[in-house]
Short mmCIF file of C-alpha atoms in Angstrom, two decimals:
data_model
loop_
_atom_site.label_atom_id
_atom_site.label_comp_id
_atom_site.label_asym_id
_atom_site.label_seq_id
_atom_site.Cartn_x
_atom_site.Cartn_y
_atom_site.Cartn_z
CA MET A 1 0.00 0.00 0.00
CA ILE A 2 1.06 3.59 -0.55
CA PRO A 3 2.67 5.06 2.59
CA LEU A 4 0.75 7.95 4.15
CA ALA A 5 3.80 10.18 3.69
CA THR A 6 3.36 9.80 -0.08
CA LEU A 7 -0.43 9.58 -0.21
CA TYR A 8 -1.00 13.35 -0.04
CA TYR A 9 1.21 13.97 -3.10
CA PHE A 10 -0.52 11.07 -4.84
CA LEU A 11 -4.00 12.54 -4.27
CA CYS A 12 -2.97 16.10 -5.13
CA TYR A 13 -1.58 15.15 -8.53
CA ALA A 14 -4.47 12.78 -9.21
CA TRP A 15 -6.91 15.64 -8.60
CA ASN A 16 -4.80 18.21 -10.43
CA ARG A 17 -3.80 20.26 -7.40
CA LEU A 18 -0.31 21.10 -6.19
CA PRO A 19 0.50 20.04 -2.60
CA GLU A 20 0.01 22.76 0.03
CA PRO A 21 3.04 23.46 2.27
CA ALA A 22 0.71 24.08 5.24
CA VAL A 23 -0.79 20.60 4.93
CA LEU A 24 2.67 19.04 4.61
CA ARG A 25 3.80 20.85 7.78
CA ALA A 26 0.69 19.77 9.68
CA SER A 27 1.16 16.18 8.55
CA GLU A 28 4.78 16.19 9.69
CA ALA A 29 3.87 17.74 13.05
CA ALA A 30 1.18 15.10 13.74
CA PRO A 31 1.92 12.00 11.66
CA PHE A 32 -1.17 9.93 10.89
CA HIS A 33 -1.52 6.18 11.09
CA ARG A 34 -4.61 5.95 8.87
CA PRO A 35 -5.64 7.71 5.64
CA LEU A 36 -8.72 9.20 7.36
CA GLY A 37 -6.52 11.47 9.49
CA LEU A 38 -4.81 12.80 6.39
CA LEU A 39 -8.15 13.42 4.62
CA ALA A 40 -9.46 15.23 7.71
CA GLN A 41 -6.38 17.48 7.82
CA VAL A 42 -6.65 18.26 4.09
CA LEU A 43 -10.36 19.07 4.46
CA LEU A 44 -9.68 21.28 7.47
CA HIS A 45 -7.02 23.28 5.67
CA GLY A 46 -9.07 23.76 2.50
CA THR A 47 -12.27 24.66 4.34
CA ARG A 48 -10.52 27.20 6.57
CA ARG A 49 -9.12 28.91 3.51
CA LEU A 50 -12.56 28.90 1.87
CA LEU A 51 -14.14 30.46 4.97
CA ARG A 52 -11.42 33.10 5.30
CA ALA A 53 -12.08 34.23 1.73
CA GLY A 54 -15.84 34.13 2.32
CA LEU A 55 -18.10 31.38 1.05
CA PRO A 56 -18.78 32.04 -2.65
CA ARG A 57 -22.39 32.98 -3.27
CA ALA A 58 -24.43 32.04 -6.29
CA PHE A 59 -27.98 32.39 -7.56
CA VAL A 60 -30.08 29.42 -6.52
CA ALA A 61 -33.64 28.75 -7.69
CA GLN A 62 -36.18 29.09 -4.86
CA GLU A 63 -39.90 28.46 -4.63
CA ALA A 64 -42.01 30.04 -1.90
CA GLU A 65 -45.54 31.17 -1.02
CA LEU A 66 -45.37 34.99 -0.86
CA THR A 67 -47.66 37.95 -0.16
CA SER A 68 -45.89 40.09 -2.81
CA LEU A 69 -44.98 39.04 -6.31
CA ARG A 70 -41.38 38.07 -6.98
CA GLY A 71 -39.87 36.36 -9.99
CA ARG A 72 -42.34 34.14 -11.81
CA VAL A 73 -45.82 33.30 -10.51
CA GLU A 74 -46.65 29.60 -10.68
CA LEU A 75 -50.31 29.86 -11.71
CA ALA A 76 -51.33 26.19 -11.53
CA PRO A 77 -50.41 25.59 -7.85
CA THR A 78 -51.47 29.14 -6.88
CA LEU A 79 -54.98 28.70 -8.35
CA GLY A 80 -55.21 25.09 -7.20
CA ARG A 81 -54.74 26.14 -3.58
CA GLY A 82 -56.97 29.18 -3.86
CA LEU A 83 -54.20 31.50 -2.77
CA LEU A 84 -55.12 34.54 -4.86
CA ALA A 85 -58.26 35.16 -2.81
CA ARG A 86 -56.05 35.43 0.25
CA GLY A 87 -53.58 37.79 -1.43
CA ARG A 88 -50.87 35.18 -1.77
CA ALA A 89 -49.09 33.41 -4.64
CA ILE A 90 -46.48 30.74 -5.22
CA CYS A 91 -43.44 32.27 -6.91
CA THR A 92 -40.15 30.90 -8.22
CA PHE A 93 -37.15 33.22 -8.16
CA ASP A 94 -33.37 33.22 -8.06
CA GLU A 95 -31.76 34.22 -4.78
CA LEU A 96 -28.11 35.05 -4.16
CA THR A 97 -27.00 32.80 -1.32
CA ALA A 98 -24.07 30.88 0.11
CA ASP A 99 -26.39 27.93 0.64
CA SER A 100 -25.22 25.56 -2.09
CA PRO A 101 -25.09 21.76 -2.37
CA LEU A 102 -21.28 21.84 -2.18
CA HIS A 103 -21.23 23.93 1.00
CA ARG A 104 -23.84 21.66 2.58
CA LEU A 105 -21.68 18.68 1.65
CA LEU A 106 -18.62 20.27 3.28
CA ALA A 107 -20.52 20.96 6.50
CA GLN A 108 -21.97 17.45 6.55
CA THR A 109 -18.58 15.82 5.92
CA LEU A 110 -16.97 17.86 8.70
CA ALA A 111 -19.72 16.75 11.08
CA THR A 112 -19.25 13.09 10.13
CA LEU A 113 -15.49 13.27 10.61
CA ALA A 114 -15.93 15.08 13.94
CA GLY A 115 -17.77 11.99 15.17
CA ALA A 116 -15.20 9.48 13.93
CA ALA A 117 -13.84 7.64 16.95
CA SER A 118 -10.69 6.62 15.04
CA LEU A 119 -9.50 10.24 14.79
CA PRO A 120 -7.56 11.93 17.61
CA LEU A 121 -9.76 13.95 19.97
CA ALA A 122 -7.90 17.22 19.23
CA LEU A 123 -8.48 16.80 15.49
CA ARG A 124 -12.18 16.04 16.01
CA ARG A 125 -12.54 19.23 18.06
CA GLU A 126 -10.93 21.24 15.26
CA LEU A 127 -13.36 19.72 12.76
CA HIS A 128 -16.30 20.64 14.98
CA GLN A 129 -15.04 24.21 15.46
CA VAL A 130 -14.57 24.81 11.74
CA ARG A 131 -18.04 23.43 11.00
CA ARG A 132 -19.55 25.92 13.45
CA ARG A 133 -18.21 28.77 11.30
CA PHE A 134 -20.64 27.86 8.50
CA PRO A 135 -23.92 29.82 8.31
CA ALA A 136 -26.59 28.30 10.57
CA GLY A 137 -28.76 27.34 7.60
CA LEU A 138 -26.07 24.98 6.34
CA THR A 139 -25.68 23.10 9.61
CA ALA A 140 -29.20 23.15 11.07
CA ALA A 141 -30.35 19.64 10.17
CA PRO A 142 -28.09 16.77 9.08
CA GLY A 143 -29.24 15.30 5.80
CA PRO A 144 -29.00 11.74 4.52
CA PRO A 145 -25.58 10.49 3.37
CA PRO A 146 -24.71 11.80 -0.11
CA THR A 147 -25.24 9.34 -2.94
CA ALA A 148 -23.13 8.60 -6.00
CA ALA A 149 -25.73 10.48 -8.07
CA ALA A 150 -25.30 13.55 -5.84
CA PHE A 151 -21.55 13.54 -6.44
CA ARG A 152 -22.05 13.14 -10.19
CA GLU A 153 -24.37 16.14 -10.19
CA LEU A 154 -21.86 18.24 -8.25
CA ARG A 155 -19.09 17.30 -10.70
CA ARG A 156 -21.31 18.28 -13.62
CA GLN A 157 -21.46 21.78 -12.17
CA ARG A 158 -17.67 21.96 -12.70
CA PRO A 159 -16.57 23.71 -9.49
CA GLY A 160 -13.28 25.48 -9.94
CA GLY A 161 -9.86 24.98 -8.39
CA PRO A 162 -9.95 24.58 -4.59
CA ALA A 163 -13.66 23.74 -4.56
CA ALA A 164 -13.14 20.86 -7.00
CA PHE A 165 -10.33 19.50 -4.83
CA LEU A 166 -12.50 19.65 -1.69
CA LEU A 167 -15.27 17.85 -3.56
CA HIS A 168 -12.85 15.01 -4.35
CA VAL A 169 -11.79 14.82 -0.69
CA CYS A 170 -15.41 14.67 0.50
CA GLU A 171 -16.22 11.96 -2.02
CA LEU A 172 -13.28 9.85 -0.87
CA VAL A 173 -14.36 10.25 2.77
CA TRP A 174 -17.87 9.03 1.97
CA LEU A 175 -16.60 6.21 -0.25
CA SER A 176 -14.69 4.85 2.75
CA ALA A 177 -17.49 5.48 5.28
CA LEU A 178 -19.34 2.42 6.57
CA PRO A 179 -22.38 2.49 8.91
CA GLU A 180 -21.55 1.63 12.52
CA PRO A 181 -23.99 -1.14 13.45
CA ALA A 182 -23.91 -0.45 17.19
CA THR A 183 -24.47 3.30 17.03
CA ALA A 184 -27.09 5.10 14.92
CA GLY A 185 -25.57 7.85 12.79
CA ARG A 186 -21.95 6.96 13.63
CA ARG A 187 -19.64 5.62 10.95
CA ARG A 188 -16.43 3.69 10.76
CA PHE A 189 -14.00 4.22 7.90
CA ALA A 190 -12.26 1.65 5.74
CA ASP A 191 -8.73 2.11 4.42
CA PHE A 192 -9.47 3.11 0.81
CA ARG A 193 -5.96 2.05 -0.20
CA ARG A 194 -7.27 -1.54 -0.21
CA ASP A 195 -9.78 -0.70 -2.96
CA GLU A 196 -7.86 -1.83 -6.06
CA VAL A 197 -10.34 -0.36 -8.56
CA LEU A 198 -10.26 3.06 -6.91
CA MET A 199 -6.48 3.03 -6.50
CA ALA A 200 -5.96 1.96 -10.12
CA ARG A 201 -7.96 4.99 -11.27
CA LEU A 202 -6.05 7.31 -8.93
CA PHE A 203 -2.69 5.87 -10.03
CA GLU A 204 -3.57 6.52 -13.67
CA GLN A 205 -4.70 10.11 -12.94
CA PHE A 206 -1.69 10.76 -10.70
CA THR A 207 0.79 9.66 -13.37
CA ARG A 208 -0.86 11.57 -16.22
CA ASN A 209 -1.23 14.81 -14.24
CA PHE A 210 2.32 14.56 -12.87
CA PHE A 211 3.71 14.62 -16.40
CA ARG A 212 1.36 17.44 -17.38
CA ARG A 213 2.68 19.61 -14.56
CA GLU A 214 6.31 18.63 -14.18
CA GLN A 215 7.68 18.68 -17.73
CA ARG A 216 7.19 20.89 -20.78
CA HIS A 217 8.68 18.87 -23.63
CA TYR A 218 5.76 16.51 -24.25
CA ARG A 219 2.08 17.11 -24.82
CA VAL A 220 0.29 14.83 -22.35
CA TYR A 221 -3.18 13.38 -22.88
CA ALA A 222 -5.28 10.20 -22.94
CA GLU A 223 -5.56 9.09 -26.56
CA THR A 224 -8.16 7.03 -28.39
CA ILE A 225 -6.37 4.81 -30.93
CA ALA A 226 -8.20 3.66 -34.03
CA TRP A 227 -7.90 0.02 -35.04
CA GLN A 228 -5.98 -0.53 -38.26
CA ALA A 229 -8.71 -2.92 -39.38
CA GLU A 230 -11.04 -3.59 -42.29
CA ALA A 231 -14.41 -5.35 -42.38
CA GLY A 232 -16.83 -6.60 -45.02
CA GLN A 233 -19.53 -4.46 -43.41
CA PRO A 234 -18.44 -1.01 -42.16
CA ALA A 235 -20.90 -1.33 -39.26
CA ASP A 236 -18.90 -4.30 -37.97
CA LEU A 237 -15.98 -1.99 -37.15
CA ALA A 238 -18.13 -0.40 -34.44
CA LEU A 239 -18.06 -3.71 -32.57
CA LEU A 240 -14.32 -3.46 -31.96
CA PRO A 241 -13.41 -2.46 -28.38
CA THR A 242 -12.19 1.06 -27.74
CA MET A 243 -8.44 1.49 -27.33
CA LEU A 244 -7.87 4.36 -24.89
CA THR A 245 -4.38 4.98 -23.52
CA ASP A 246 -3.83 5.90 -19.89
CA THR A 247 -1.17 8.45 -20.84
CA THR A 248 0.30 9.49 -24.18
CA LEU A 249 3.37 11.72 -24.18
CA ASP A 250 3.76 13.32 -27.60
CA ALA A 251 6.72 15.29 -28.95
CA PRO A 252 7.80 15.82 -32.59
CA GLU A 253 10.66 13.31 -32.35
CA ARG A 254 9.25 10.84 -29.81
CA LYS A 255 5.90 9.41 -28.73
CA ILE A 256 5.47 7.35 -25.57
CA ILE A 257 2.40 5.31 -24.70
CA LEU A 258 2.50 4.80 -20.94
CA ASP A 259 0.07 2.33 -19.37
CA THR A 260 -0.29 2.20 -15.58
CA LYS A 261 -1.27 -0.98 -13.76
CA TYR A 262 -2.02 -0.85 -10.04
CA TYR A 263 -1.17 -4.45 -9.17
CA ALA A 264 0.55 -5.97 -6.17
CA ALA A 265 3.33 -7.27 -8.45
CA ALA A 266 4.50 -6.88 -12.04
CA LEU A 267 5.18 -10.62 -12.26
CA ARG A 268 2.96 -13.65 -11.76
CA PRO A 269 3.93 -17.26 -11.19
CA ARG A 270 3.38 -19.43 -14.25
CA TYR A 271 4.21 -23.08 -13.73
CA ASP A 272 7.64 -22.93 -12.09
CA ARG A 273 8.67 -19.44 -13.24
CA GLN A 274 7.79 -15.79 -12.69
CA ARG A 275 6.51 -14.10 -15.84
CA LEU A 276 5.13 -10.75 -16.92
CA ILE A 277 1.33 -10.41 -16.86
CA ALA A 278 0.31 -11.42 -20.37
CA PRO A 279 -2.91 -9.35 -20.86
CA HIS A 280 -1.08 -6.15 -19.87
CA LEU A 281 1.67 -6.76 -22.41
CA TYR A 282 -0.83 -7.75 -25.12
CA GLN A 283 -2.78 -4.53 -24.51
CA LEU A 284 0.29 -2.31 -24.83
CA TYR A 285 1.42 -4.25 -27.92
CA ALA A 286 -2.00 -3.66 -29.55
CA TYR A 287 -1.70 0.07 -28.83
CA LEU A 288 1.72 0.23 -30.46
CA GLN A 289 0.76 -1.85 -33.53
CA ASN A 290 -2.32 0.27 -34.27
CA GLN A 291 -0.61 3.61 -33.68
CA ARG A 292 0.46 5.87 -36.53
CA PRO A 293 3.41 8.00 -35.41
CA GLY A 294 4.25 11.18 -37.24
CA PRO A 295 7.08 11.50 -39.77
CA GLY A 296 10.43 10.91 -38.05
CA GLN A 297 8.70 10.21 -34.74
CA ALA A 298 9.98 7.24 -32.69
CA LEU A 299 7.26 5.24 -30.94
CA GLU A 300 7.72 3.35 -27.67
CA GLY A 301 5.70 1.88 -24.82
CA ILE A 302 6.02 1.75 -21.03
CA LEU A 303 4.16 -0.47 -18.56
CA LEU A 304 4.36 1.11 -15.10
CA TYR A 305 3.56 -0.72 -11.85
CA PRO A 306 3.92 0.36 -8.22
CA ALA A 307 6.79 -1.58 -6.69
CA ALA A 308 5.80 -4.19 -4.13
CA ALA A 309 7.57 -7.47 -3.43
CA ARG A 310 10.05 -7.21 -6.28
CA ALA A 311 11.39 -4.35 -8.36
CA VAL A 312 11.30 -4.90 -12.13
CA ASP A 313 12.95 -2.98 -14.95
CA VAL A 314 13.17 -4.88 -18.24
CA ARG A 315 13.37 -3.69 -21.84
CA TYR A 316 12.35 -5.32 -25.10
CA THR A 317 11.81 -4.55 -28.74
CA LEU A 318 8.31 -5.73 -29.70
CA GLY A 319 7.01 -5.29 -33.24
CA GLY A 320 9.90 -2.94 -33.93
CA HIS A 321 9.15 -0.65 -30.96
CA PRO A 322 11.05 -0.27 -27.66
CA VAL A 323 8.98 -1.46 -24.68
CA ARG A 324 9.90 -1.05 -21.04
CA VAL A 325 8.23 -2.78 -18.08
CA VAL A 326 9.19 -1.02 -14.85
CA THR A 327 8.08 -0.59 -11.24
CA LEU A 328 7.91 2.70 -9.33
CA ASN A 329 9.03 2.65 -5.70
CA LEU A 330 6.33 4.56 -3.80
CA HIS A 331 7.96 3.82 -0.44
CA GLN A 332 10.83 6.26 -0.99
CA PRO A 333 10.69 9.99 -0.16
CA TRP A 334 8.77 12.13 -2.64
CA PRO A 335 11.84 13.70 -4.38
CA GLY A 336 12.96 10.19 -5.35
CA ILE A 337 9.52 9.32 -6.74
CA ALA A 338 9.44 12.49 -8.82
CA ALA A 339 12.97 11.89 -10.11
CA ASP A 340 12.16 8.29 -11.07
CA LEU A 341 9.05 9.36 -13.00
CA LEU A 342 10.92 12.03 -14.91
CA GLY A 343 13.70 9.52 -15.58
CA LEU A 344 11.21 7.33 -17.49
CA ILE A 345 10.95 9.93 -20.26
CA ALA A 346 14.50 11.28 -20.17
#
């Protein structure tokens, strides 16, 4: 598993945010033994900064029964309830307010973490104090736990910069939250580093965004590769699976297809020998064989694994293209991790 000392960098790059020195100092001053403590510290720091700047306000649609007209009158419910005879009407209008779904989510997540028995008491008190700085309307009544649909809707609203990062933190907190059977409303938290599907997605995003931020030679993107295929019926081509790279690094003289695999090991036992994982190699080979590099552009592939039981660094020429299978040691200090990543494309 990724050490907690590295996890903050990992999440920051995955969510396209540079690490904050204040969070790094706080983490060093009070080292955490579980990822939840780190998430709580990150949420505290980001929320404090948001509150110091003032909660952003936005126009939110409201509906209310009023004695004076405002916005648009909803005739059907107004007439149906016989409100006009009493000098009242149901109106819908936009109101400028700090009460937004994201701010409610922040307040609710702070409250949930403040009740987490696995966190140190001092940290839980800080969480409670910061939550109390929200407007009363945002903290009055705890709502039901946010759903996956609620998070999708919030992401569709495309919050900017720090708000988007806090949304990711909240979502990770709730993904790892499990109901506490013995206590109504209390929750225990799983170590999300054990979720291989989640960590595979984060590892892919971390690697791609690291190269986007830390070098300027290559254009970095996820690329859809077209099959170099023909069919008797053109419609049959649509049945071919999509080939989407994790990371493509593109420069005029060199193109690298880098595929990340979050697996416990880069090798698997096969009969009496350790071998590379065949489907991973086949996938990268298919990418390279169906790719059309530009004139004079060298094409190569990299399979990148997090290092676990055994470090691996092997090189081949497959189908005329250089291929490297290599592990990344995530248990070393961050400067070494960054240097090793940049060394892959040197």
